[in-house]
Coordinates of C-alpha atoms and ligand atoms in Angstrom, one line a residue:
X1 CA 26.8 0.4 -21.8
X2 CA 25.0 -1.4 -19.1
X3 CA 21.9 -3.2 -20.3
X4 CA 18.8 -4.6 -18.6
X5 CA 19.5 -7.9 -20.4
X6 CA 21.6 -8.4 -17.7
X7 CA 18.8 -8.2 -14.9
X8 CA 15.8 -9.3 -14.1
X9 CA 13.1 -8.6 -12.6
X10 CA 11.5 -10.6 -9.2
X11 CA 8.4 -11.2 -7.5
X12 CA 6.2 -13.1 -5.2
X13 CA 3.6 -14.3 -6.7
X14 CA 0.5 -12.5 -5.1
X15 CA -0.9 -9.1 -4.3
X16 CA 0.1 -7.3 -7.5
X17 CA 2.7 -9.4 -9.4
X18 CA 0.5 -9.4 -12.5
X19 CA 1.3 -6.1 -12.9
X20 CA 5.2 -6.2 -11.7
X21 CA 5.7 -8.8 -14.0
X22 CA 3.5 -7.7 -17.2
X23 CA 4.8 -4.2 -16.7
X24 CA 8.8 -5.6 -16.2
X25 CA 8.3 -7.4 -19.5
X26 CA 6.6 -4.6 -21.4
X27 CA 9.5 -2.5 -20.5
X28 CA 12.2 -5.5 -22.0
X29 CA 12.5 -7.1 -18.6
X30 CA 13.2 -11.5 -18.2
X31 CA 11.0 -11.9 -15.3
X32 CA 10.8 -14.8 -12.3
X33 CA 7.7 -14.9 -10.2
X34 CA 8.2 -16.9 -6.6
X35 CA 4.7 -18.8 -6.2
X36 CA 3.5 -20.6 -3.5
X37 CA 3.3 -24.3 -4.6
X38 CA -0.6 -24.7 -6.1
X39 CA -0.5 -20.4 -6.7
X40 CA 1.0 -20.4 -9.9
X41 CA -1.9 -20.8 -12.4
X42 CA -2.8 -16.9 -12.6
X43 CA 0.9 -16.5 -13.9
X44 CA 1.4 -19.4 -15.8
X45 CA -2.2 -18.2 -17.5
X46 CA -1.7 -14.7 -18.1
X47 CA 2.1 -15.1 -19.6
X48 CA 3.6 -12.7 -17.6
X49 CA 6.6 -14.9 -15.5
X50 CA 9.6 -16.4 -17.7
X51 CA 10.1 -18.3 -14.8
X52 CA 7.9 -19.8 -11.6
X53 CA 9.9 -21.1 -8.7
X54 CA 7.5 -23.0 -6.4
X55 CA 8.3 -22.6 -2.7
X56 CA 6.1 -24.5 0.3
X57 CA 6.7 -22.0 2.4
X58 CA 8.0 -18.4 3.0
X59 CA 10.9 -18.9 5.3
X60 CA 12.2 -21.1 1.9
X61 CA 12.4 -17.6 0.4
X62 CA 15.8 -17.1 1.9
X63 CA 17.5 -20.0 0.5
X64 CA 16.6 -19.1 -2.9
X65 CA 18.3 -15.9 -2.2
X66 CA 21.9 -17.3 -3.8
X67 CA 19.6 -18.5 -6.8
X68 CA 18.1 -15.0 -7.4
X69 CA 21.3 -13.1 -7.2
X70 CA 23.6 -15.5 -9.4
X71 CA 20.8 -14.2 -12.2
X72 CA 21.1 -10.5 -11.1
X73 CA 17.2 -10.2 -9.8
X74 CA 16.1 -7.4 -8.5
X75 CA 13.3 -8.3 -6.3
X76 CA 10.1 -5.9 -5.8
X77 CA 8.4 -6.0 -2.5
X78 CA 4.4 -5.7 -2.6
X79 CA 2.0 -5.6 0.7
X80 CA 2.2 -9.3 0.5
X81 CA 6.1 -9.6 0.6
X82 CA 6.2 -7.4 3.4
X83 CA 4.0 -9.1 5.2
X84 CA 5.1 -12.6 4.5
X85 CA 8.8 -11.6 5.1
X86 CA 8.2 -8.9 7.6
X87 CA 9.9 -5.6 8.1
X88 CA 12.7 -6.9 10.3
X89 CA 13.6 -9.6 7.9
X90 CA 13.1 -7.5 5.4
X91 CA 16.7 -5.7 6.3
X92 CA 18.0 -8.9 5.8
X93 CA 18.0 -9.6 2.6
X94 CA 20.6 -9.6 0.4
X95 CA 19.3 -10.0 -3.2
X96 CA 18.6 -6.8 -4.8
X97 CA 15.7 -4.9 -3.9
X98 CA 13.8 -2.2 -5.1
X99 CA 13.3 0.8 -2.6
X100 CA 14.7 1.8 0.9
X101 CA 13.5 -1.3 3.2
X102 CA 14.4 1.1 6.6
X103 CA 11.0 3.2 5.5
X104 CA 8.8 -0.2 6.1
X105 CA 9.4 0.1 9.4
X106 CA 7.8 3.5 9.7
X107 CA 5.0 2.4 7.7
X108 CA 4.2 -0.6 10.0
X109 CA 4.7 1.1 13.4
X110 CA 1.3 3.1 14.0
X111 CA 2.9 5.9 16.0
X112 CA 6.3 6.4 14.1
X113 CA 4.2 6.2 10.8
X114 CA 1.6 9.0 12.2
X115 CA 4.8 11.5 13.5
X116 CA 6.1 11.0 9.6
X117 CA 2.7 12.4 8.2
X118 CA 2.2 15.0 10.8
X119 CA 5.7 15.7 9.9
X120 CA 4.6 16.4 6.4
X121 CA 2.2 18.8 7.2
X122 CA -1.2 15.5 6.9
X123 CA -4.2 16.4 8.6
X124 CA -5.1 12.9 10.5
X125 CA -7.7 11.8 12.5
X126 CA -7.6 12.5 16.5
X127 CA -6.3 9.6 18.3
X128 CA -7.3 8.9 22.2
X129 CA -5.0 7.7 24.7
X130 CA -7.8 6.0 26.8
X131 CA -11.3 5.5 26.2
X132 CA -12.7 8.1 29.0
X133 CA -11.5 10.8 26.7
X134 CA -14.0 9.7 23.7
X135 CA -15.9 12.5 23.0
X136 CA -16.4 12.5 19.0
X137 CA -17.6 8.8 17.6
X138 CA -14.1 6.7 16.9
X139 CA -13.0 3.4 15.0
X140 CA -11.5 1.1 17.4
X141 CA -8.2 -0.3 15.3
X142 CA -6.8 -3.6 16.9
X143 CA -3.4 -4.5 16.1
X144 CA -2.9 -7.0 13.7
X145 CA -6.3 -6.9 12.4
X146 CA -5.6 -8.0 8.6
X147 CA -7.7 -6.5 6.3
X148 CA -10.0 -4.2 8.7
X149 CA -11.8 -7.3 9.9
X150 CA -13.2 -6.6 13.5
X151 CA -12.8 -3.2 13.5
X152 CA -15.5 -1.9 15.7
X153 CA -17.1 2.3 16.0
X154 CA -18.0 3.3 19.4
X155 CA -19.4 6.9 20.3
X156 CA -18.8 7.7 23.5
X157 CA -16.4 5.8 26.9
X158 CA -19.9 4.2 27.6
X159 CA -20.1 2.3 23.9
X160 CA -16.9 1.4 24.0
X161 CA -16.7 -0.6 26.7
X162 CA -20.1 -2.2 25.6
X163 CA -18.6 -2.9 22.5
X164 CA -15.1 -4.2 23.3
X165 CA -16.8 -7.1 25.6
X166 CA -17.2 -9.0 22.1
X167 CA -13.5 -8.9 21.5
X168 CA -11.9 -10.8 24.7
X169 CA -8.3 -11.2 24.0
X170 CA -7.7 -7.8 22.3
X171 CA -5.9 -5.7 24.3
X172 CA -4.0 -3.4 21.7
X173 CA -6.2 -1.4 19.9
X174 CA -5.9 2.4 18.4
X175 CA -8.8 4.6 18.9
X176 CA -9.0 7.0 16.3
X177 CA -11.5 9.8 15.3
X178 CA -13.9 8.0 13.0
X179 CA -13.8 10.6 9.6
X180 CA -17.8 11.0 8.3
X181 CA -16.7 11.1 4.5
X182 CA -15.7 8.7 1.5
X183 CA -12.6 6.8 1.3
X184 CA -10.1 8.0 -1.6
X185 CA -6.7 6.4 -1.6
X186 CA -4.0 8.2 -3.7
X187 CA -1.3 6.2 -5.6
X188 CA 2.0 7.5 -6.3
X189 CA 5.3 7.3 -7.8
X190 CA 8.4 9.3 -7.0
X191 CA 11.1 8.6 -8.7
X192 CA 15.1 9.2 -7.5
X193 CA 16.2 9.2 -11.1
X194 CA 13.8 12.1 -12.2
X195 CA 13.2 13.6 -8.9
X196 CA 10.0 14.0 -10.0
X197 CA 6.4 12.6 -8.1
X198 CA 3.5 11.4 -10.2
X199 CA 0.0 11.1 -8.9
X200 CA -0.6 7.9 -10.7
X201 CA -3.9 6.8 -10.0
X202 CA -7.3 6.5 -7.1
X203 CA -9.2 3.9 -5.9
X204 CA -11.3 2.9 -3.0
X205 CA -11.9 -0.6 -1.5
X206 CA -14.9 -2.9 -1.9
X207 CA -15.4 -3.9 1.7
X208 CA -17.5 -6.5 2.8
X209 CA -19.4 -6.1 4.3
X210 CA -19.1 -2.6 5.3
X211 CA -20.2 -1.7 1.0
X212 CA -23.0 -4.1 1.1
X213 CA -25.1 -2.8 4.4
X214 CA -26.6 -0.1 2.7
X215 CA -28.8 -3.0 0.6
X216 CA -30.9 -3.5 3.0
X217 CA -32.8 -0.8 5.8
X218 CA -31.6 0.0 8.8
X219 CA -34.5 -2.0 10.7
X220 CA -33.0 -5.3 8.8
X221 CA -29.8 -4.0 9.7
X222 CA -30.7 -3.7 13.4
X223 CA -32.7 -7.0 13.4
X224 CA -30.0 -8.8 11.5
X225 CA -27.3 -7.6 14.1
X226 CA -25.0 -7.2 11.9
X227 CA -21.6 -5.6 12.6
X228 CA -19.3 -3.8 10.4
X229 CA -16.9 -5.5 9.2
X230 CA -14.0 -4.1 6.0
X231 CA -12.8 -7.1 4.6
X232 CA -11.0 -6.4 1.3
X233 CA -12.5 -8.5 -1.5
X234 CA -11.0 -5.9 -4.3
X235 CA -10.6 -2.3 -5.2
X236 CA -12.6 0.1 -7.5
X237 CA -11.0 2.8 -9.4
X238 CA -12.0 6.4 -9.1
X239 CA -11.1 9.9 -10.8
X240 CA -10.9 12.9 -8.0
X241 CA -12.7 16.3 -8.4
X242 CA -10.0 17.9 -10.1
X243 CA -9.7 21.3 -7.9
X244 CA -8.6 18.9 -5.3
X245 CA -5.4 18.0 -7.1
X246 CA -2.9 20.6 -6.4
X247 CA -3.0 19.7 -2.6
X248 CA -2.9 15.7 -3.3
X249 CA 0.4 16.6 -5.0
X250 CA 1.5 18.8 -2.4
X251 CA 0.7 16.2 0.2
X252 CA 2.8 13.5 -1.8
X253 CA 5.8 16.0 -2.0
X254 CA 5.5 17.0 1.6
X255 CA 5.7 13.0 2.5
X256 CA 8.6 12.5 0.0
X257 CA 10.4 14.8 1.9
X258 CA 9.5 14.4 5.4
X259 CA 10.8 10.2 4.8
X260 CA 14.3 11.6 3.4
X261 CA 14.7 13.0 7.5
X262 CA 14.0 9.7 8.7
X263 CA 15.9 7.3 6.6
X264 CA 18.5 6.8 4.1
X265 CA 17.6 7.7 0.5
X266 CA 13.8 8.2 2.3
X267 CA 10.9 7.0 0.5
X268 CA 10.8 6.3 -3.3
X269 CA 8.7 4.4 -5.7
X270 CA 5.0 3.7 -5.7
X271 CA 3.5 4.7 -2.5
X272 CA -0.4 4.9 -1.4
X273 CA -1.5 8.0 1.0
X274 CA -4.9 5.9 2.3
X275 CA -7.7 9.1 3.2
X276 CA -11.1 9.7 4.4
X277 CA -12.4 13.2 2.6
X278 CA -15.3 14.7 4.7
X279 CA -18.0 17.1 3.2
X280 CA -15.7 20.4 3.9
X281 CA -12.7 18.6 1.5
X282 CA -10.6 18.2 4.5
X283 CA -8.3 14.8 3.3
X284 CA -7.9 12.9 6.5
X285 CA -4.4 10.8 6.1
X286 CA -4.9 7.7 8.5
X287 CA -2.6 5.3 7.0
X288 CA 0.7 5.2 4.5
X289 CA 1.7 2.0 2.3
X290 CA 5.2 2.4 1.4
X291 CA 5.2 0.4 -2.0
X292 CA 3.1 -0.9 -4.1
X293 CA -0.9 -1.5 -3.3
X294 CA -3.5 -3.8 -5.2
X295 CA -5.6 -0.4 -5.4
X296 CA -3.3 0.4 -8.8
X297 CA -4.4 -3.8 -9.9
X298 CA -7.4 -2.0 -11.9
X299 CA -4.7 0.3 -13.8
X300 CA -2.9 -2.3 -15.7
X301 CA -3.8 -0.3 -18.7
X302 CA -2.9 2.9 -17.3
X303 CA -5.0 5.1 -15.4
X304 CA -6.4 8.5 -16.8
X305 CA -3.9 10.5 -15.1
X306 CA -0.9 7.8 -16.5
X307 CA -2.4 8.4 -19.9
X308 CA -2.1 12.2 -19.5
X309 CA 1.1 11.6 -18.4
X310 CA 2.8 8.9 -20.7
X311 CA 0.1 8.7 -23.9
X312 CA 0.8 4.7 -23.6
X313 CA -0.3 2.3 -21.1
X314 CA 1.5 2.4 -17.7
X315 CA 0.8 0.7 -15.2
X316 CA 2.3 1.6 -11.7
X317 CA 4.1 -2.0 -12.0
X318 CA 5.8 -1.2 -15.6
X319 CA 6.8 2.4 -14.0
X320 CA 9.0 0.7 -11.4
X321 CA 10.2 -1.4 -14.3
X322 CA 11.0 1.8 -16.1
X323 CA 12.8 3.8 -13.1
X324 CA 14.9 0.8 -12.9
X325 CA 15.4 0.5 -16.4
X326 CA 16.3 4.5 -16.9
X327 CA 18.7 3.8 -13.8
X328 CA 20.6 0.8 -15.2
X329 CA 21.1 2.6 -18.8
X330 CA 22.6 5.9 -16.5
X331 CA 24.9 4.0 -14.6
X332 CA 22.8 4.2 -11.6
X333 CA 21.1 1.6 -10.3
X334 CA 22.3 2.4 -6.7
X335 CA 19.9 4.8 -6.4
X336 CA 17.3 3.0 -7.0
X337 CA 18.1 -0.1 -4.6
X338 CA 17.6 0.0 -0.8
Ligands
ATP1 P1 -4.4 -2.0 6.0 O1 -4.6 -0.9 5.0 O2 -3.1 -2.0 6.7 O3 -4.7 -3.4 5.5 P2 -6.8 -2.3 7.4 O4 -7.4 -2.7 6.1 O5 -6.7 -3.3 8.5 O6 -5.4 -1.7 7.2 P3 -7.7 0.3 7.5 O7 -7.3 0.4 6.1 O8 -7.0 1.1 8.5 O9 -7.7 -1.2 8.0 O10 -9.3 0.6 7.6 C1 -10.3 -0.3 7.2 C2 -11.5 0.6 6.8 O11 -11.9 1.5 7.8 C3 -11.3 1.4 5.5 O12 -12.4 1.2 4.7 C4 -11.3 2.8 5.9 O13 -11.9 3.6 4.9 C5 -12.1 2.8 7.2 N1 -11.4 3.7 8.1 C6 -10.2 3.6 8.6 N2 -9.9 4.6 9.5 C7 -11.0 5.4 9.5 C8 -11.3 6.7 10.1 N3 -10.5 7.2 11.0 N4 -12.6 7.2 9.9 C9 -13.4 6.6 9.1 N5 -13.2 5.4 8.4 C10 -12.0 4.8 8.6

């Protein structure tokens, strides 16, 4: 029978490889964690890699390659990978790899990423094709923008174009419906081996400073000139009202299915619907992460839904460790590699 002593299990260390790698060996996995050099103390510390390989840079990533798949790794891809690598190069790689790469493309292209959720029935926030059609306040998105930072709200053509002068240089931008609401971003898991999805867990960023400008009163505000700004320093988790539930499933089957029109196998694994809910309930999709996010980093215990689920801790990383392991011991690790 084939065992999982004969694989391993692959990351780069960043993002969420704590997890990958704790929840890898929790479910009997060897694990190797690919560190920047000077990165590898948070993995060293916490026990989770078998193995650190120090690389200077990321392009070195492909001529480890032969290394990882003489010992039969299976690499997982997190927001940093993907980013680091990029969705092209993604395509290119030939160690193993957990999930369909073609569906990163569709979640880093704005407007094939927003035809895949209307696709699967997502209500999303209006987008404008030019600013003299502004007629509800919108969040001007520039491209490449890591992390939210410079993101600016104008509302109406007249703010705008006041507000864009401080951004010489940008011409891309999106301008999207700003959503009046709280920010819930869903986890989730489907996996090809069960055919089943899992709402595994919420969270919500801690932004700065965009969660620290209500400290102080809007006059300081004002006299401080102080912009918006959503730099990610970390995530906080959060439990939904549970009447909401049924239609944050429904939404995760709808996308499931939607993806398996536009690629391949379509999308599988963890996945992260990112929202805005206003007052009325409406859940305003505005963004898709195809793997795994550091929003499921404060569930390395388990979240309360895993615990319903599982009665044992599980993490989103140690359930991609499991789907893989279930698929090796069926004969059927195919399905599970993209
Ligand atoms: P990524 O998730 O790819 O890193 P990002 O961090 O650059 O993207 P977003 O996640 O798109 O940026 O948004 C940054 C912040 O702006 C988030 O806190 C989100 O809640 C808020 N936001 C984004 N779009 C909207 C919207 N349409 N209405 C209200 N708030 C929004």
């Amino acid at each position: 029978m084939p065992s999982i002593k004969d694989y391993k299990i692959a990351t780069l260390g960043s993002h969420s490889a704590l997890q990958i790698l704790k929840g890898a060996k929790d479910e009997g996995f060897d694990t190797i964690c690919i560190c920047m050099k000077g990165r590898s103390k948070p993995y060293e510390s916490y026990g989770v890699a078998d193995n650190i390989i120090e690389i200077e840079n990321f392009d070195e990533f492909f001529g480890l390659q032969e290394e990882l798949i003489k010992q039969n790794a299976i690499m997982i891809p997190h927001g940093s990978f993907v980013t680091y690598i990029g969705p092209q190069s993604m395509k290119k790689l030939k160690v193993m790899h957990y999930g369909t790469k073609g569906i990163l493309e569709f979640e880093s292209d704005r407007d094939k990423e927003r035809l895949w959720l209307l696709d699967a029935g997502c209500k999303m926030p209006r987008i404008f094709d030019k600013p003299e059609d502004i007629d509800v306040p919108v969040i001007v998105k520039f491209h490449g923008a890591q992390g939210g930072k410079g993101y600016f709200v104008a509302k109406s053509t007249k703010d705008f174009y006041e507000g864009i002068k401080d951004y010489p240089g940008n011409k891309k931008y999106v301008l999207q419906e700003y959503i009046v609401g709280v920010p819930m971003y869903t986890h989730f898991f489907y996996s090809p081996i069960t055919e089943e999805l899992e709402v595994m867990s919420f969270d919500k960023r801690y932004e700065s400073n965009a969660d620290s400008i209500g400290r102080i009163s809007a006059q300081d505000q004002l006299d401080a000139d102080i912009r918006t700004s959503y730099t990610i320093t970390g995530n906080i988790p959060l439990v939904i009202r549970e009447s909401i539930l049924p239609q944050v499933f429904e939404m995760g089957e709808n996308v499931v299915k939607a993806s398996q029109k536009l690629v391949g196998k379509g999308l599988y694994g963890p996945f992260c619907l990112e929202a805005i809910i206003d007052p009325n309930l409406n859940f305003y999709v505005f963004e898709i992460s195809a793997r795994i996010v550091a929003g499921t980093n404060p569930f390395i215990n388990g979240s309360p839904y895993t615990w319903l689920k599982y009665n044992e801790p599980m993490s989103t990383g140690r359930r991609i460790a499991r789907d893989i392991k279930m698929a090796i011991e069926q004969d059927r690790l195919d399905d599970v590699l993209g």
